[in-house]
């Protein structure tokens, strides 16, 4: 139970991205890990074609 409950009225609130959900999953960390996996695969694919990139 919260010690304080705030009730606020706002206009034009959003779009909103929830980074951590109720189950503790962190959206930004998951996407960063996915990006890193995909980046390594793409670097391996193009490295033979452009050998000066490392």
CSV table of N, CA, C and O in Angstrom, one decimal:
chain,number,residue,atom,x,y,z
A,1,UNK,N,0.8,-1.2,0.0
A,1,UNK,CA,0.0,0.0,0.0
A,1,UNK,C,0.9,1.2,0.0
A,1,UNK,O,1.8,1.3,0.8
A,2,UNK,N,0.6,2.2,-0.9
A,2,UNK,CA,1.4,3.4,-0.9
A,2,UNK,C,1.2,4.3,0.3
A,2,UNK,O,0.1,4.3,0.8
A,3,UNK,N,2.2,5.0,0.7
A,3,UNK,CA,2.0,5.9,1.8
A,3,UNK,C,1.4,7.2,1.3
A,3,UNK,O,0.7,7.9,2.1
A,4,UNK,N,1.6,7.5,0.1
A,4,UNK,CA,1.0,8.7,-0.5
A,4,UNK,C,0.4,8.4,-1.8
A,4,UNK,O,1.0,7.6,-2.6
A,5,UNK,N,-0.7,8.9,-2.1
A,5,UNK,CA,-1.4,8.7,-3.4
A,5,UNK,C,-1.6,10.1,-4.1
A,5,UNK,O,-2.2,11.0,-3.5
A,6,UNK,N,-1.0,10.3,-5.2
A,6,UNK,CA,-1.1,11.5,-6.0
A,6,UNK,C,-2.1,11.3,-7.1
A,6,UNK,O,-2.1,10.3,-7.8
A,7,UNK,N,-3.0,12.3,-7.2
A,7,UNK,CA,-4.0,12.3,-8.3
A,7,UNK,C,-3.7,13.6,-9.1
A,7,UNK,O,-3.9,14.7,-8.6
A,8,UNK,N,-3.2,13.4,-10.3
A,8,UNK,CA,-2.9,14.5,-11.1
A,8,UNK,C,-3.7,14.5,-12.4
A,8,UNK,O,-3.9,13.4,-13.0
A,9,UNK,N,-4.1,15.6,-12.9
A,9,UNK,CA,-4.7,15.8,-14.2
A,9,UNK,C,-3.7,16.4,-15.2
A,9,UNK,O,-3.1,17.4,-14.9
A,10,UNK,N,-3.5,15.7,-16.3
A,10,UNK,CA,-2.6,16.2,-17.3
A,10,UNK,C,-3.2,16.2,-18.7
A,10,UNK,O,-4.2,15.5,-18.9
A,11,UNK,N,-2.7,17.1,-19.5
A,11,UNK,CA,-3.2,17.1,-20.9
A,11,UNK,C,-2.0,16.6,-21.8
A,11,UNK,O,-0.9,16.9,-21.5
A,12,UNK,N,-2.4,15.9,-22.8
A,12,UNK,CA,-1.4,15.5,-23.9
A,12,UNK,C,-0.2,14.7,-23.2
A,12,UNK,O,0.9,15.1,-23.4
A,13,UNK,N,-0.5,13.7,-22.5
A,13,UNK,CA,0.5,12.9,-21.8
A,13,UNK,C,0.7,11.7,-22.7
A,13,UNK,O,0.0,10.7,-22.7
A,14,UNK,N,1.8,11.7,-23.4
A,14,UNK,CA,2.1,10.6,-24.2
A,14,UNK,C,2.7,11.0,-25.6
A,14,UNK,O,2.8,12.2,-25.8
A,15,UNK,N,3.2,10.1,-26.4
A,15,UNK,CA,3.2,8.7,-26.2
A,15,UNK,C,4.1,8.3,-25.0
A,15,UNK,O,5.1,9.0,-24.7
A,16,UNK,N,3.9,7.2,-24.4
A,16,UNK,CA,4.6,6.7,-23.3
A,16,UNK,C,5.2,5.4,-23.5
A,16,UNK,O,4.5,4.5,-24.0
A,17,UNK,N,6.4,5.2,-23.2
A,17,UNK,CA,7.1,3.9,-23.3
A,17,UNK,C,7.4,3.4,-21.9
A,17,UNK,O,8.1,4.1,-21.2
A,18,UNK,N,7.0,2.2,-21.5
A,18,UNK,CA,7.3,1.7,-20.2
A,18,UNK,C,8.5,0.9,-20.4
A,18,UNK,O,8.6,-0.1,-21.1
A,19,UNK,N,9.6,1.3,-19.6
A,19,UNK,CA,10.9,0.6,-19.7
A,19,UNK,C,10.9,-0.7,-18.9
A,19,UNK,O,11.5,-1.6,-19.3
A,20,UNK,N,10.3,-0.7,-17.7
A,20,UNK,CA,10.3,-1.9,-16.9
A,20,UNK,C,8.9,-2.2,-16.6
A,20,UNK,O,8.1,-1.3,-16.0
A,21,UNK,N,8.4,-3.4,-16.9
A,21,UNK,CA,7.0,-3.8,-16.6
A,21,UNK,C,6.9,-4.4,-15.3
A,21,UNK,O,7.8,-4.5,-14.5
A,22,UNK,N,5.7,-4.8,-15.0
A,22,UNK,CA,5.3,-5.4,-13.7
A,22,UNK,C,6.0,-6.7,-13.4
A,22,UNK,O,6.1,-7.1,-12.2
A,23,UNK,N,6.6,-7.3,-14.4
A,23,UNK,CA,7.3,-8.6,-14.2
A,23,UNK,C,8.8,-8.4,-14.1
A,23,UNK,O,9.5,-9.4,-14.0
A,24,UNK,N,9.2,-7.1,-14.1
A,24,UNK,CA,10.7,-6.8,-14.0
A,24,UNK,C,11.5,-6.9,-15.3
A,24,UNK,O,12.7,-6.8,-15.3
A,25,UNK,N,10.8,-7.1,-16.4
A,25,UNK,CA,11.5,-7.1,-17.7
A,25,UNK,C,11.8,-5.7,-18.1
A,25,UNK,O,11.0,-4.8,-18.0
A,26,UNK,N,13.0,-5.5,-18.5
A,26,UNK,CA,13.5,-4.1,-18.9
A,26,UNK,C,13.6,-4.1,-20.5
A,26,UNK,O,14.4,-4.7,-21.1
A,27,UNK,N,12.6,-3.3,-21.1
A,27,UNK,CA,12.5,-3.3,-22.5
A,27,UNK,C,13.8,-2.8,-23.2
A,27,UNK,O,14.3,-3.3,-24.1
A,28,UNK,N,14.4,-1.7,-22.6
A,28,UNK,CA,15.6,-1.1,-23.3
A,28,UNK,C,16.8,-2.1,-23.2
A,28,UNK,O,17.5,-2.2,-24.1
A,29,UNK,N,16.9,-2.8,-22.1
A,29,UNK,CA,18.0,-3.7,-22.0
A,29,UNK,C,17.8,-4.9,-22.9
A,29,UNK,O,18.8,-5.4,-23.5
A,30,UNK,N,16.6,-5.4,-23.1
A,30,UNK,CA,16.3,-6.5,-24.0
A,30,UNK,C,16.6,-6.1,-25.4
A,30,UNK,O,17.2,-6.8,-26.2
A,31,UNK,N,16.2,-4.9,-25.8
A,31,UNK,CA,16.4,-4.4,-27.2
A,31,UNK,C,17.9,-4.1,-27.4
A,31,UNK,O,18.4,-4.4,-28.5
A,32,UNK,N,18.6,-3.7,-26.4
A,32,UNK,CA,20.1,-3.4,-26.6
A,32,UNK,C,20.8,-4.8,-26.8
A,32,UNK,O,21.7,-4.9,-27.7
A,33,UNK,N,20.4,-5.8,-26.1
A,33,UNK,CA,21.0,-7.1,-26.3
A,33,UNK,C,20.7,-7.7,-27.6
A,33,UNK,O,21.6,-8.2,-28.3
A,34,UNK,N,19.5,-7.5,-28.1
A,34,UNK,CA,19.1,-7.9,-29.4
A,34,UNK,C,19.8,-7.2,-30.5
A,34,UNK,O,20.3,-7.8,-31.5
A,35,UNK,N,20.0,-5.9,-30.3
A,35,UNK,CA,20.8,-5.1,-31.3
A,35,UNK,C,22.2,-5.5,-31.3
A,35,UNK,O,22.8,-5.7,-32.4
A,36,UNK,N,22.8,-5.8,-30.2
A,36,UNK,CA,24.2,-6.2,-30.2
A,36,UNK,C,24.4,-7.6,-30.9
A,36,UNK,O,25.4,-7.8,-31.6
A,37,UNK,N,23.4,-8.5,-30.7
A,37,UNK,CA,23.5,-9.8,-31.4
A,37,UNK,C,23.4,-9.6,-32.9
A,37,UNK,O,24.2,-10.2,-33.7
A,38,UNK,N,22.5,-8.8,-33.3
A,38,UNK,CA,22.3,-8.5,-34.8
A,38,UNK,C,23.5,-7.8,-35.4
A,38,UNK,O,23.8,-8.0,-36.5
A,39,UNK,N,24.0,-6.8,-34.6
A,39,UNK,CA,25.2,-6.1,-35.1
A,39,UNK,C,26.4,-7.0,-35.4
A,39,UNK,O,27.0,-6.9,-36.4
A,40,UNK,N,26.7,-7.9,-34.4
A,40,UNK,CA,27.8,-8.8,-34.6
A,40,UNK,C,27.6,-9.7,-35.9
A,40,UNK,O,28.5,-9.9,-36.6
A,41,UNK,N,26.4,-10.1,-36.1
A,41,UNK,CA,26.1,-11.0,-37.3
A,41,UNK,C,26.3,-10.1,-38.6
A,41,UNK,O,26.8,-10.6,-39.6
A,42,UNK,N,25.8,-8.9,-38.6
A,42,UNK,CA,26.0,-8.1,-39.8
A,42,UNK,C,27.5,-7.7,-40.0
A,42,UNK,O,27.9,-7.7,-41.1
A,43,UNK,N,28.2,-7.4,-38.9
A,43,UNK,CA,29.6,-7.1,-39.1
A,43,UNK,C,30.3,-8.4,-39.7
A,43,UNK,O,31.2,-8.2,-40.6
A,44,UNK,N,30.0,-9.5,-39.2
A,44,UNK,CA,30.6,-10.8,-39.8
A,44,UNK,C,30.3,-10.9,-41.2
A,44,UNK,O,31.1,-11.4,-42.0
A,45,UNK,N,29.1,-10.5,-41.6
A,45,UNK,CA,28.6,-10.7,-43.0
A,45,UNK,C,29.3,-9.7,-43.9
A,45,UNK,O,29.7,-10.1,-45.1
A,46,UNK,N,29.5,-8.5,-43.5
A,46,UNK,CA,30.1,-7.5,-44.4
A,46,UNK,C,31.6,-7.4,-44.3
A,46,UNK,O,32.3,-6.8,-45.2
A,47,UNK,N,32.2,-7.9,-43.3
A,47,UNK,CA,33.7,-7.8,-43.1
A,47,UNK,C,34.5,-8.3,-44.2
A,47,UNK,O,35.5,-7.7,-44.6
A,48,UNK,N,34.1,-9.5,-44.8
A,48,UNK,CA,34.9,-9.9,-46.0
A,48,UNK,C,34.9,-9.0,-47.2
A,48,UNK,O,35.8,-8.9,-48.0
A,49,UNK,N,33.8,-8.2,-47.3
A,49,UNK,CA,33.7,-7.3,-48.4
A,49,UNK,C,34.4,-6.0,-48.2
A,49,UNK,O,34.9,-5.4,-49.1
A,50,UNK,N,34.6,-5.6,-47.0
A,50,UNK,CA,35.3,-4.3,-46.6
A,50,UNK,C,36.2,-4.6,-45.5
A,50,UNK,O,35.9,-4.4,-44.3
A,51,UNK,N,37.4,-5.1,-45.8
A,51,UNK,CA,38.3,-5.6,-44.8
A,51,UNK,C,38.9,-4.5,-43.9
A,51,UNK,O,39.5,-4.8,-42.8
A,52,UNK,N,38.7,-3.2,-44.2
A,52,UNK,CA,39.3,-2.2,-43.4
A,52,UNK,C,38.5,-1.8,-42.1
A,52,UNK,O,38.9,-1.1,-41.3
A,53,UNK,N,37.3,-2.3,-42.1
A,53,UNK,CA,36.4,-2.1,-40.9
A,53,UNK,C,36.6,-3.2,-39.9
A,53,UNK,O,36.6,-4.4,-40.2
A,54,UNK,N,36.9,-2.8,-38.6
A,54,UNK,CA,37.1,-3.7,-37.6
A,54,UNK,C,36.5,-3.3,-36.3
A,54,UNK,O,36.3,-2.2,-36.0
